[in-house]
């Protein structure tokens, strides 16, 4: 959700130096955690997100994320003297579980906001990012067997703050649609498995950069897996892996050769410290980056109040 582009005084299709590559590769850098986390090429989950709550449940959530990115990579190699990018992102999320035609659904709205702090040539940015509408639909909802399967469309609305002359933006000035499938099941009495896969489709940005170029992007794909271990009825530990692929960008018919091939790991916990109030926290970092910024550190905190 956090696109990054670079100014250039060019006419026609642009050529790219290291700083411009930094901006192009940073397109959609997200620091909200849609459920955690989300880059614009990806929509991160928290473990347990596809465990359906009872109909009539309403939940309000606050996500906070801090991330540090010190190095930029090109074809798997670190670029010397590359820009850095830190982010402090928050998101408000309101979810209501209900039944529709015999299926459990959860219409929701997500409002991301935050700040991007660029280093070594990248400017700062703060404000509102693109809001998101979503509605998971559970095709399998079996609490007795602790098995769930659902599909979720996420629609990103191009309403966040965006200025083509700015180096960093929290809005993207384009529509996006993410289709995600998620599965959760119990493996033992205390151990659970969560799996998810999604594809992101990108609309055009016809005011990209100071040249007002047209930016297009191929679909990107993400695969996520988590293990959760229930220490007590109110406390669990979780570990996750995620892999992101695809999403090559084109600016005025020039492909940037910036296909994403990146992986990350995370460790964390969730705790209902009150009957209807939960805190969850995860720490993670990238272990593989082909093109773009490498996250050295990421801390996600989520507060949830059930009504």
PDB file of C-alpha atoms in Angstrom:
ATOM      1  CA  UNK A   1       0.000   0.000   0.000  1.00  0.00           C
ATOM      2  CA  UNK A   2       2.957   2.263   0.242  1.00  0.00           C
ATOM      3  CA  UNK A   3       4.229   3.080  -3.217  1.00  0.00           C
ATOM      4  CA  UNK A   4       7.547   4.752  -3.679  1.00  0.00           C
ATOM      5  CA  UNK A   5       8.590   6.551  -6.829  1.00  0.00           C
ATOM      6  CA  UNK A   6      11.499   8.737  -7.836  1.00  0.00           C
ATOM      7  CA  UNK A   7      11.568  12.175  -9.406  1.00  0.00           C
ATOM      8  CA  UNK A   8      13.359  12.471 -12.758  1.00  0.00           C
ATOM      9  CA  UNK A   9      13.552  15.299 -15.260  1.00  0.00           C
ATOM     10  CA  UNK A  10      13.066  13.081 -18.295  1.00  0.00           C
ATOM     11  CA  UNK A  11      11.016  13.107 -21.468  1.00  0.00           C
ATOM     12  CA  UNK A  12       9.639   9.810 -22.750  1.00  0.00           C
ATOM     13  CA  UNK A  13      10.383   6.412 -21.206  1.00  0.00           C
ATOM     14  CA  UNK A  14      12.756   6.900 -18.252  1.00  0.00           C
ATOM     15  CA  UNK A  15      16.144   5.387 -17.610  1.00  0.00           C
ATOM     16  CA  UNK A  16      16.946   4.405 -14.056  1.00  0.00           C
ATOM     17  CA  UNK A  17      19.862   5.072 -11.750  1.00  0.00           C
ATOM     18  CA  UNK A  18      20.268   3.449  -8.328  1.00  0.00           C
ATOM     19  CA  UNK A  19      18.022   5.930  -6.511  1.00  0.00           C
ATOM     20  CA  UNK A  20      15.330   5.637  -9.134  1.00  0.00           C
ATOM     21  CA  UNK A  21      15.536   1.858  -8.894  1.00  0.00           C
ATOM     22  CA  UNK A  22      15.111   2.241  -5.150  1.00  0.00           C
ATOM     23  CA  UNK A  23      11.839   4.017  -5.703  1.00  0.00           C
ATOM     24  CA  UNK A  24      10.616   1.673  -8.410  1.00  0.00           C
ATOM     25  CA  UNK A  25      11.414  -1.417  -6.374  1.00  0.00           C
ATOM     26  CA  UNK A  26       9.881   0.088  -3.298  1.00  0.00           C
ATOM     27  CA  UNK A  27       6.512   0.382  -5.046  1.00  0.00           C
ATOM     28  CA  UNK A  28       3.834  -0.565  -2.669  1.00  0.00           C
ATOM     29  CA  UNK A  29       6.034  -0.960   0.378  1.00  0.00           C
ATOM     30  CA  UNK A  30       3.510  -1.584   3.086  1.00  0.00           C
ATOM     31  CA  UNK A  31       3.945  -1.251   6.635  1.00  0.00           C
ATOM     32  CA  UNK A  32       0.438  -1.927   7.926  1.00  0.00           C
ATOM     33  CA  UNK A  33      -0.106  -5.183   8.706  1.00  0.00           C
ATOM     34  CA  UNK A  34      -3.229  -6.206   6.981  1.00  0.00           C
ATOM     35  CA  UNK A  35      -3.599  -8.415   9.528  1.00  0.00           C
ATOM     36  CA  UNK A  36      -0.118  -7.545   9.774  1.00  0.00           C
ATOM     37  CA  UNK A  37       1.843  -6.492   6.885  1.00  0.00           C
ATOM     38  CA  UNK A  38       1.494  -5.685   4.850  1.00  0.00           C
ATOM     39  CA  UNK A  39       4.032  -4.559   1.083  1.00  0.00           C
ATOM     40  CA  UNK A  40       1.692  -3.686  -1.711  1.00  0.00           C
ATOM     41  CA  UNK A  41       2.858  -6.812  -3.416  1.00  0.00           C
ATOM     42  CA  UNK A  42       1.599  -8.789  -0.414  1.00  0.00           C
ATOM     43  CA  UNK A  43      -1.171  -9.108   2.113  1.00  0.00           C
ATOM     44  CA  UNK A  44       0.173 -10.597   5.312  1.00  0.00           C
ATOM     45  CA  UNK A  45      -1.917 -12.617   7.737  1.00  0.00           C
ATOM     46  CA  UNK A  46      -1.728 -13.242  11.437  1.00  0.00           C
ATOM     47  CA  UNK A  47      -1.870 -16.871  12.529  1.00  0.00           C
ATOM     48  CA  UNK A  48      -5.478 -17.780  13.305  1.00  0.00           C
ATOM     49  CA  UNK A  49      -7.057 -15.177  11.017  1.00  0.00           C
ATOM     50  CA  UNK A  50      -9.092 -17.863   9.238  1.00  0.00           C
ATOM     51  CA  UNK A  51     -10.587 -19.243  12.460  1.00  0.00           C
ATOM     52  CA  UNK A  52     -14.177 -17.998  12.156  1.00  0.00           C
ATOM     53  CA  UNK A  53     -15.816 -16.301  15.148  1.00  0.00           C
ATOM     54  CA  UNK A  54     -19.476 -16.939  16.040  1.00  0.00           C
ATOM     55  CA  UNK A  55     -22.136 -15.022  14.113  1.00  0.00           C
ATOM     56  CA  UNK A  56     -22.960 -11.727  15.791  1.00  0.00           C
ATOM     57  CA  UNK A  57     -19.380 -11.108  16.942  1.00  0.00           C
ATOM     58  CA  UNK A  58     -17.916  -7.652  16.280  1.00  0.00           C
ATOM     59  CA  UNK A  59     -14.225  -6.891  16.742  1.00  0.00           C
ATOM     60  CA  UNK A  60     -12.194  -3.702  16.611  1.00  0.00           C
ATOM     61  CA  UNK A  61      -8.462  -3.991  15.953  1.00  0.00           C
ATOM     62  CA  UNK A  62      -5.483  -1.662  16.060  1.00  0.00           C
ATOM     63  CA  UNK A  63      -2.290  -2.708  14.252  1.00  0.00           C
ATOM     64  CA  UNK A  64       1.096  -1.063  14.833  1.00  0.00           C
ATOM     65  CA  UNK A  65       4.206  -1.886  12.843  1.00  0.00           C
ATOM     66  CA  UNK A  66       7.770  -0.677  12.807  1.00  0.00           C
ATOM     67  CA  UNK A  67      10.218  -1.830  10.130  1.00  0.00           C
ATOM     68  CA  UNK A  68      13.809  -1.026   9.144  1.00  0.00           C
ATOM     69  CA  UNK A  69      15.207  -1.456   5.634  1.00  0.00           C
ATOM     70  CA  UNK A  70      18.912  -0.671   5.330  1.00  0.00           C
ATOM     71  CA  UNK A  71      19.869  -2.205   2.002  1.00  0.00           C
ATOM     72  CA  UNK A  72      18.565  -2.385  -1.547  1.00  0.00           C
ATOM     73  CA  UNK A  73      19.037  -5.513  -3.678  1.00  0.00           C
ATOM     74  CA  UNK A  74      19.204  -6.014  -7.432  1.00  0.00           C
ATOM     75  CA  UNK A  75      19.115  -9.569  -8.806  1.00  0.00           C
ATOM     76  CA  UNK A  76      20.036 -10.887  -5.392  1.00  0.00           C
ATOM     77  CA  UNK A  77      23.064  -8.613  -4.968  1.00  0.00           C
ATOM     78  CA  UNK A  78      23.250  -5.772  -2.466  1.00  0.00           C
ATOM     79  CA  UNK A  79      23.751  -2.327  -3.989  1.00  0.00           C
ATOM     80  CA  UNK A  80      26.456  -0.248  -2.352  1.00  0.00           C
ATOM     81  CA  UNK A  81      25.425   3.131  -0.869  1.00  0.00           C
ATOM     82  CA  UNK A  82      21.758   2.362  -1.520  1.00  0.00           C
ATOM     83  CA  UNK A  83      18.952   4.338   0.153  1.00  0.00           C
ATOM     84  CA  UNK A  84      17.276   3.084   3.294  1.00  0.00           C
ATOM     85  CA  UNK A  85      13.648   3.196   4.355  1.00  0.00           C
ATOM     86  CA  UNK A  86      12.104   2.947   7.814  1.00  0.00           C
ATOM     87  CA  UNK A  87       8.365   2.868   8.434  1.00  0.00           C
ATOM     88  CA  UNK A  88       5.969   3.310  11.316  1.00  0.00           C
ATOM     89  CA  UNK A  89       2.533   2.191  10.197  1.00  0.00           C
ATOM     90  CA  UNK A  90      -0.794   1.774  11.941  1.00  0.00           C
ATOM     91  CA  UNK A  91      -4.162   0.450  10.868  1.00  0.00           C
ATOM     92  CA  UNK A  92      -7.679   0.471  12.263  1.00  0.00           C
ATOM     93  CA  UNK A  93      -9.890  -2.501  11.379  1.00  0.00           C
ATOM     94  CA  UNK A  94     -13.551  -3.138  12.113  1.00  0.00           C
ATOM     95  CA  UNK A  95     -14.963  -6.653  11.551  1.00  0.00           C
ATOM     96  CA  UNK A  96     -18.472  -8.070  11.989  1.00  0.00           C
ATOM     97  CA  UNK A  97     -19.235 -11.807  11.716  1.00  0.00           C
ATOM     98  CA  UNK A  98     -22.645 -12.830  10.414  1.00  0.00           C
ATOM     99  CA  UNK A  99     -24.342 -15.507   8.288  1.00  0.00           C
ATOM    100  CA  UNK A 100     -25.323 -15.063   4.645  1.00  0.00           C
ATOM    101  CA  UNK A 101     -27.210 -17.762   2.724  1.00  0.00           C
ATOM    102  CA  UNK A 102     -26.064 -20.347   5.241  1.00  0.00           C
ATOM    103  CA  UNK A 103     -22.354 -19.356   5.156  1.00  0.00           C
ATOM    104  CA  UNK A 104     -20.305 -17.446   7.707  1.00  0.00           C
ATOM    105  CA  UNK A 105     -19.031 -14.087   6.384  1.00  0.00           C
ATOM    106  CA  UNK A 106     -17.176 -11.172   7.990  1.00  0.00           C
ATOM    107  CA  UNK A 107     -17.540  -7.804   6.200  1.00  0.00           C
ATOM    108  CA  UNK A 108     -14.852  -5.375   7.294  1.00  0.00           C
ATOM    109  CA  UNK A 109     -13.116  -2.088   6.605  1.00  0.00           C
ATOM    110  CA  UNK A 110      -9.409  -1.353   7.098  1.00  0.00           C
ATOM    111  CA  UNK A 111      -7.965   2.177   7.421  1.00  0.00           C
ATOM    112  CA  UNK A 112      -4.132   2.311   7.234  1.00  0.00           C
ATOM    113  CA  UNK A 113      -2.037   5.339   8.140  1.00  0.00           C
ATOM    114  CA  UNK A 114       1.531   6.087   9.149  1.00  0.00           C
ATOM    115  CA  UNK A 115       4.899   7.511   8.308  1.00  0.00           C
ATOM    116  CA  UNK A 116       7.767   6.623   5.958  1.00  0.00           C
ATOM    117  CA  UNK A 117      11.279   7.834   6.801  1.00  0.00           C
ATOM    118  CA  UNK A 118      13.594   7.762   3.797  1.00  0.00           C
ATOM    119  CA  UNK A 119      17.378   7.850   4.067  1.00  0.00           C
ATOM    120  CA  UNK A 120      20.198   8.652   1.616  1.00  0.00           C
ATOM    121  CA  UNK A 121      18.108  10.447  -0.992  1.00  0.00           C
ATOM    122  CA  UNK A 122      14.567   9.350  -0.172  1.00  0.00           C
ATOM    123  CA  UNK A 123      12.253  11.922   1.389  1.00  0.00           C
ATOM    124  CA  UNK A 124       9.788  11.377   4.225  1.00  0.00           C
ATOM    125  CA  UNK A 125       6.036  10.956   3.961  1.00  0.00           C
ATOM    126  CA  UNK A 126       3.139  10.674   6.400  1.00  0.00           C
ATOM    127  CA  UNK A 127      -0.644  10.546   6.341  1.00  0.00           C
ATOM    128  CA  UNK A 128      -3.367   8.149   5.231  1.00  0.00           C
ATOM    129  CA  UNK A 129      -2.827   5.145   2.946  1.00  0.00           C
ATOM    130  CA  UNK A 130      -5.449   3.528   0.695  1.00  0.00           C
ATOM    131  CA  UNK A 131      -8.440   2.144   2.640  1.00  0.00           C
ATOM    132  CA  UNK A 132      -9.450  -1.492   2.089  1.00  0.00           C
ATOM    133  CA  UNK A 133     -12.793  -3.276   1.949  1.00  0.00           C
ATOM    134  CA  UNK A 134     -12.933  -7.039   2.526  1.00  0.00           C
ATOM    135  CA  UNK A 135     -15.371  -9.860   3.233  1.00  0.00           C
ATOM    136  CA  UNK A 136     -14.143 -13.388   4.034  1.00  0.00           C
ATOM    137  CA  UNK A 137     -16.517 -16.227   3.124  1.00  0.00           C
ATOM    138  CA  UNK A 138     -16.075 -19.541   4.962  1.00  0.00           C
ATOM    139  CA  UNK A 139     -16.841 -22.633   2.879  1.00  0.00           C
ATOM    140  CA  UNK A 140     -15.749 -24.848   5.781  1.00  0.00           C
ATOM    141  CA  UNK A 141     -16.557 -23.857   9.357  1.00  0.00           C
ATOM    142  CA  UNK A 142     -16.144 -26.809  11.730  1.00  0.00           C
ATOM    143  CA  UNK A 143     -15.238 -25.676  15.276  1.00  0.00           C
ATOM    144  CA  UNK A 144     -15.482 -29.222  16.673  1.00  0.00           C
ATOM    145  CA  UNK A 145     -12.694 -30.431  14.369  1.00  0.00           C
ATOM    146  CA  UNK A 146     -10.971 -27.014  14.432  1.00  0.00           C
ATOM    147  CA  UNK A 147     -11.053 -26.941  10.629  1.00  0.00           C
ATOM    148  CA  UNK A 148     -11.795 -23.845   8.546  1.00  0.00           C
ATOM    149  CA  UNK A 149     -11.470 -22.878   4.900  1.00  0.00           C
ATOM    150  CA  UNK A 150     -12.373 -19.491   3.486  1.00  0.00           C
ATOM    151  CA  UNK A 151     -11.829 -17.142   0.566  1.00  0.00           C
ATOM    152  CA  UNK A 152     -11.472 -13.385   0.874  1.00  0.00           C
ATOM    153  CA  UNK A 153     -11.569 -10.581  -1.713  1.00  0.00           C
ATOM    154  CA  UNK A 154      -9.757  -7.396  -0.651  1.00  0.00           C
ATOM    155  CA  UNK A 155     -10.484  -4.211  -2.609  1.00  0.00           C
ATOM    156  CA  UNK A 156      -7.962  -1.371  -2.232  1.00  0.00           C
ATOM    157  CA  UNK A 157      -9.515   2.068  -2.874  1.00  0.00           C
ATOM    158  CA  UNK A 158      -7.234   4.778  -4.383  1.00  0.00           C
ATOM    159  CA  UNK A 159      -8.116   7.359  -1.735  1.00  0.00           C
ATOM    160  CA  UNK A 160      -4.830   7.650   0.175  1.00  0.00           C
ATOM    161  CA  UNK A 161      -2.493  10.615  -0.014  1.00  0.00           C
ATOM    162  CA  UNK A 162      -0.576  10.694  -3.297  1.00  0.00           C
ATOM    163  CA  UNK A 163       1.503  13.300  -5.147  1.00  0.00           C
ATOM    164  CA  UNK A 164       3.436  12.330  -8.253  1.00  0.00           C
ATOM    165  CA  UNK A 165       6.139  14.880  -7.406  1.00  0.00           C
ATOM    166  CA  UNK A 166       6.866  13.314  -4.017  1.00  0.00           C
ATOM    167  CA  UNK A 167       9.522  10.650  -3.609  1.00  0.00           C
ATOM    168  CA  UNK A 168       7.456   8.611  -1.137  1.00  0.00           C
ATOM    169  CA  UNK A 169       3.698   8.187  -0.951  1.00  0.00           C
ATOM    170  CA  UNK A 170       1.403   6.239   1.328  1.00  0.00           C
ATOM    171  CA  UNK A 171      -1.345   6.119  -1.313  1.00  0.00           C
ATOM    172  CA  UNK A 172      -0.827   4.371  -4.661  1.00  0.00           C
ATOM    173  CA  UNK A 173      -3.263   6.213  -6.951  1.00  0.00           C
ATOM    174  CA  UNK A 174      -4.536   2.929  -8.382  1.00  0.00           C
ATOM    175  CA  UNK A 175      -7.107   0.230  -7.682  1.00  0.00           C
ATOM    176  CA  UNK A 176      -5.973  -3.175  -6.443  1.00  0.00           C
ATOM    177  CA  UNK A 177      -7.800  -6.459  -5.919  1.00  0.00           C
ATOM    178  CA  UNK A 178      -6.414  -9.280  -3.808  1.00  0.00           C
ATOM    179  CA  UNK A 179      -7.996 -12.759  -3.799  1.00  0.00           C
ATOM    180  CA  UNK A 180      -6.934 -14.931  -0.905  1.00  0.00           C
ATOM    181  CA  UNK A 181      -7.706 -18.487   0.224  1.00  0.00           C
ATOM    182  CA  UNK A 182      -6.972 -19.591   3.784  1.00  0.00           C
ATOM    183  CA  UNK A 183      -7.102 -22.905   5.652  1.00  0.00           C
ATOM    184  CA  UNK A 184      -6.730 -23.572   9.380  1.00  0.00           C
ATOM    185  CA  UNK A 185      -6.866 -26.917  11.160  1.00  0.00           C
ATOM    186  CA  UNK A 186      -5.845 -28.599  14.399  1.00  0.00           C
ATOM    187  CA  UNK A 187      -2.988 -31.096  14.129  1.00  0.00           C
ATOM    188  CA  UNK A 188      -2.995 -32.190  17.767  1.00  0.00           C
ATOM    189  CA  UNK A 189      -4.851 -31.071  20.856  1.00  0.00           C
ATOM    190  CA  UNK A 190      -2.532 -28.049  21.202  1.00  0.00           C
ATOM    191  CA  UNK A 191      -0.897 -27.618  17.781  1.00  0.00           C
ATOM    192  CA  UNK A 192      -2.607 -25.923  14.806  1.00  0.00           C
ATOM    193  CA  UNK A 193      -1.619 -25.245  11.194  1.00  0.00           C
ATOM    194  CA  UNK A 194      -2.558 -22.193   9.102  1.00  0.00           C
ATOM    195  CA  UNK A 195      -1.988 -21.989   5.332  1.00  0.00           C
ATOM    196  CA  UNK A 196      -2.865 -19.203   2.885  1.00  0.00           C
ATOM    197  CA  UNK A 197      -2.266 -18.285  -0.747  1.00  0.00           C
ATOM    198  CA  UNK A 198      -3.272 -15.170  -2.622  1.00  0.00           C
ATOM    199  CA  UNK A 199      -2.929 -13.284  -5.878  1.00  0.00           C
ATOM    200  CA  UNK A 200      -2.859  -9.487  -6.194  1.00  0.00           C
ATOM    201  CA  UNK A 201      -4.110  -7.706  -9.327  1.00  0.00           C
ATOM    202  CA  UNK A 202      -3.024  -4.116  -9.952  1.00  0.00           C
ATOM    203  CA  UNK A 203      -4.754  -1.287 -11.754  1.00  0.00           C
ATOM    204  CA  UNK A 204      -2.902   1.465 -13.625  1.00  0.00           C
ATOM    205  CA  UNK A 205      -1.411   4.589 -12.137  1.00  0.00           C
ATOM    206  CA  UNK A 206      -1.503   7.180 -14.926  1.00  0.00           C
ATOM    207  CA  UNK A 207       0.243   9.881 -12.879  1.00  0.00           C
ATOM    208  CA  UNK A 208       3.400   8.044 -11.850  1.00  0.00           C
ATOM    209  CA  UNK A 209       6.354  10.274 -10.998  1.00  0.00           C
ATOM    210  CA  UNK A 210       7.073  13.839 -12.038  1.00  0.00           C
ATOM    211  CA  UNK A 211       6.857  12.731 -15.693  1.00  0.00           C
ATOM    212  CA  UNK A 212       3.239  11.619 -15.170  1.00  0.00           C
ATOM    213  CA  UNK A 213       4.084   8.261 -16.731  1.00  0.00           C
ATOM    214  CA  UNK A 214       1.804   5.228 -16.783  1.00  0.00           C
ATOM    215  CA  UNK A 215       2.725   2.538 -14.307  1.00  0.00           C
ATOM    216  CA  UNK A 216       1.479  -1.037 -14.786  1.00  0.00           C
ATOM    217  CA  UNK A 217       2.257  -4.175 -12.832  1.00  0.00           C
ATOM    218  CA  UNK A 218       1.908  -7.901 -13.360  1.00  0.00           C
ATOM    219  CA  UNK A 219       0.044  -9.938 -10.714  1.00  0.00           C
ATOM    220  CA  UNK A 220       1.988 -11.003  -7.633  1.00  0.00           C
ATOM    221  CA  UNK A 221       1.549 -14.146  -5.542  1.00  0.00           C
ATOM    222  CA  UNK A 222       2.090 -14.875  -1.871  1.00  0.00           C
ATOM    223  CA  UNK A 223       2.186 -18.130   0.095  1.00  0.00           C
ATOM    224  CA  UNK A 224       2.066 -18.197   3.902  1.00  0.00           C
ATOM    225  CA  UNK A 225       2.203 -20.868   6.579  1.00  0.00           C
ATOM    226  CA  UNK A 226       2.042 -20.775  10.382  1.00  0.00           C
ATOM    227  CA  UNK A 227       2.217 -23.165  13.304  1.00  0.00           C
ATOM    228  CA  UNK A 228       0.410 -22.234  16.540  1.00  0.00           C
ATOM    229  CA  UNK A 229       0.985 -23.945  19.859  1.00  0.00           C
ATOM    230  CA  UNK A 230      -1.647 -23.344  22.563  1.00  0.00           C
ATOM    231  CA  UNK A 231       0.218 -23.067  25.863  1.00  0.00           C
ATOM    232  CA  UNK A 232      -2.940 -22.221  27.823  1.00  0.00           C
ATOM    233  CA  UNK A 233      -6.544 -21.498  26.772  1.00  0.00           C
ATOM    234  CA  UNK A 234      -5.616 -17.789  26.524  1.00  0.00           C
ATOM    235  CA  UNK A 235      -1.970 -17.873  25.352  1.00  0.00           C
ATOM    236  CA  UNK A 236      -0.369 -19.276  22.190  1.00  0.00           C
ATOM    237  CA  UNK A 237       3.037 -19.201  20.511  1.00  0.00           C
ATOM    238  CA  UNK A 238       3.315 -18.955  16.718  1.00  0.00           C
ATOM    239  CA  UNK A 239       5.942 -19.191  13.980  1.00  0.00           C
ATOM    240  CA  UNK A 240       5.489 -18.390  10.304  1.00  0.00           C
ATOM    241  CA  UNK A 241       7.084 -18.408   6.863  1.00  0.00           C
ATOM    242  CA  UNK A 242       6.051 -16.358   3.832  1.00  0.00           C
ATOM    243  CA  UNK A 243       7.150 -16.309   0.181  1.00  0.00           C
ATOM    244  CA  UNK A 244       6.343 -13.559  -2.334  1.00  0.00           C
ATOM    245  CA  UNK A 245       6.722 -13.903  -6.111  1.00  0.00           C
ATOM    246  CA  UNK A 246       5.876 -11.896  -9.254  1.00  0.00           C
ATOM    247  CA  UNK A 247       4.713  -8.291  -9.533  1.00  0.00           C
ATOM    248  CA  UNK A 248       7.136  -6.984 -12.187  1.00  0.00           C
ATOM    249  CA  UNK A 249       6.520  -3.310 -12.974  1.00  0.00           C
ATOM    250  CA  UNK A 250       6.340  -1.413 -16.269  1.00  0.00           C
ATOM    251  CA  UNK A 251       6.717   2.367 -16.651  1.00  0.00           C
ATOM    252  CA  UNK A 252       5.614   3.706 -20.041  1.00  0.00           C
ATOM    253  CA  UNK A 253       6.218   0.338 -21.752  1.00  0.00           C
ATOM    254  CA  UNK A 254       9.652  -0.139 -20.173  1.00  0.00           C
ATOM    255  CA  UNK A 255       9.825  -3.210 -17.938  1.00  0.00           C
ATOM    256  CA  UNK A 256      11.856  -2.632 -14.771  1.00  0.00           C
ATOM    257  CA  UNK A 257      13.028  -6.241 -14.329  1.00  0.00           C
ATOM    258  CA  UNK A 258      12.011  -5.966 -10.658  1.00  0.00           C
ATOM    259  CA  UNK A 259      10.159  -9.250 -10.179  1.00  0.00           C
ATOM    260  CA  UNK A 260       9.749 -10.013  -6.488  1.00  0.00           C
ATOM    261  CA  UNK A 261      11.216 -13.220  -5.092  1.00  0.00           C
ATOM    262  CA  UNK A 262      11.467 -12.756  -1.362  1.00  0.00           C
ATOM    263  CA  UNK A 263      10.960 -14.752   1.806  1.00  0.00           C
ATOM    264  CA  UNK A 264      10.590 -13.898   5.489  1.00  0.00           C
ATOM    265  CA  UNK A 265      10.130 -15.597   8.837  1.00  0.00           C
ATOM    266  CA  UNK A 266       8.323 -14.485  11.980  1.00  0.00           C
ATOM    267  CA  UNK A 267       7.955 -15.527  15.620  1.00  0.00           C
ATOM    268  CA  UNK A 268       5.374 -14.302  18.087  1.00  0.00           C
ATOM    269  CA  UNK A 269       2.520 -14.880  20.496  1.00  0.00           C
ATOM    270  CA  UNK A 270      -1.086 -13.914  21.199  1.00  0.00           C
ATOM    271  CA  UNK A 271      -2.636 -13.502  24.649  1.00  0.00           C
ATOM    272  CA  UNK A 272      -6.173 -12.815  25.838  1.00  0.00           C
ATOM    273  CA  UNK A 273      -5.154 -10.913  28.979  1.00  0.00           C
ATOM    274  CA  UNK A 274      -8.825 -10.011  29.514  1.00  0.00           C
ATOM    275  CA  UNK A 275     -11.871 -12.076  28.554  1.00  0.00           C
ATOM    276  CA  UNK A 276     -12.503 -10.070  25.362  1.00  0.00           C
ATOM    277  CA  UNK A 277      -9.204  -8.231  24.919  1.00  0.00           C
ATOM    278  CA  UNK A 278      -6.208  -9.711  23.129  1.00  0.00           C
ATOM    279  CA  UNK A 279      -2.686  -8.569  22.382  1.00  0.00           C
ATOM    280  CA  UNK A 280      -0.564 -10.240  19.683  1.00  0.00           C
ATOM    281  CA  UNK A 281       3.033  -9.469  18.748  1.00  0.00           C
ATOM    282  CA  UNK A 282       5.434 -10.860  16.151  1.00  0.00           C
ATOM    283  CA  UNK A 283       9.045 -10.172  15.239  1.00  0.00           C
ATOM    284  CA  UNK A 284      10.454 -11.077  11.830  1.00  0.00           C
ATOM    285  CA  UNK A 285      12.881 -10.305   9.046  1.00  0.00           C
ATOM    286  CA  UNK A 286      13.589 -11.200   5.430  1.00  0.00           C
ATOM    287  CA  UNK A 287      15.827 -14.170   4.726  1.00  0.00           C
ATOM    288  CA  UNK A 288      15.841 -13.804   0.921  1.00  0.00           C
ATOM    289  CA  UNK A 289      15.378 -10.796  -1.387  1.00  0.00           C
ATOM    290  CA  UNK A 290      15.878 -10.803  -5.152  1.00  0.00           C
ATOM    291  CA  UNK A 291      14.891  -7.203  -5.956  1.00  0.00           C
ATOM    292  CA  UNK A 292      14.049  -4.365  -3.598  1.00  0.00           C
ATOM    293  CA  UNK A 293      14.555  -3.382   0.004  1.00  0.00           C
ATOM    294  CA  UNK A 294      15.455  -6.041   2.551  1.00  0.00           C
ATOM    295  CA  UNK A 295      13.684  -5.801   5.891  1.00  0.00           C
ATOM    296  CA  UNK A 296      16.294  -6.154   8.618  1.00  0.00           C
ATOM    297  CA  UNK A 297      13.765  -5.919  11.442  1.00  0.00           C
ATOM    298  CA  UNK A 298       9.973  -5.838  11.688  1.00  0.00           C
ATOM    299  CA  UNK A 299       7.864  -5.676  14.837  1.00  0.00           C
ATOM    300  CA  UNK A 300       4.082  -6.059  14.608  1.00  0.00           C
ATOM    301  CA  UNK A 301       1.734  -5.428  17.515  1.00  0.00           C
ATOM    302  CA  UNK A 302      -2.031  -6.035  17.332  1.00  0.00           C
ATOM    303  CA  UNK A 303      -4.657  -5.097  19.895  1.00  0.00           C
ATOM    304  CA  UNK A 304      -8.129  -6.612  19.526  1.00  0.00           C
ATOM    305  CA  UNK A 305     -11.314  -5.854  21.421  1.00  0.00           C
ATOM    306  CA  UNK A 306     -14.255  -8.218  20.960  1.00  0.00           C
ATOM    307  CA  UNK A 307     -17.755  -6.770  21.437  1.00  0.00           C
TER     308      UNK A 307
END
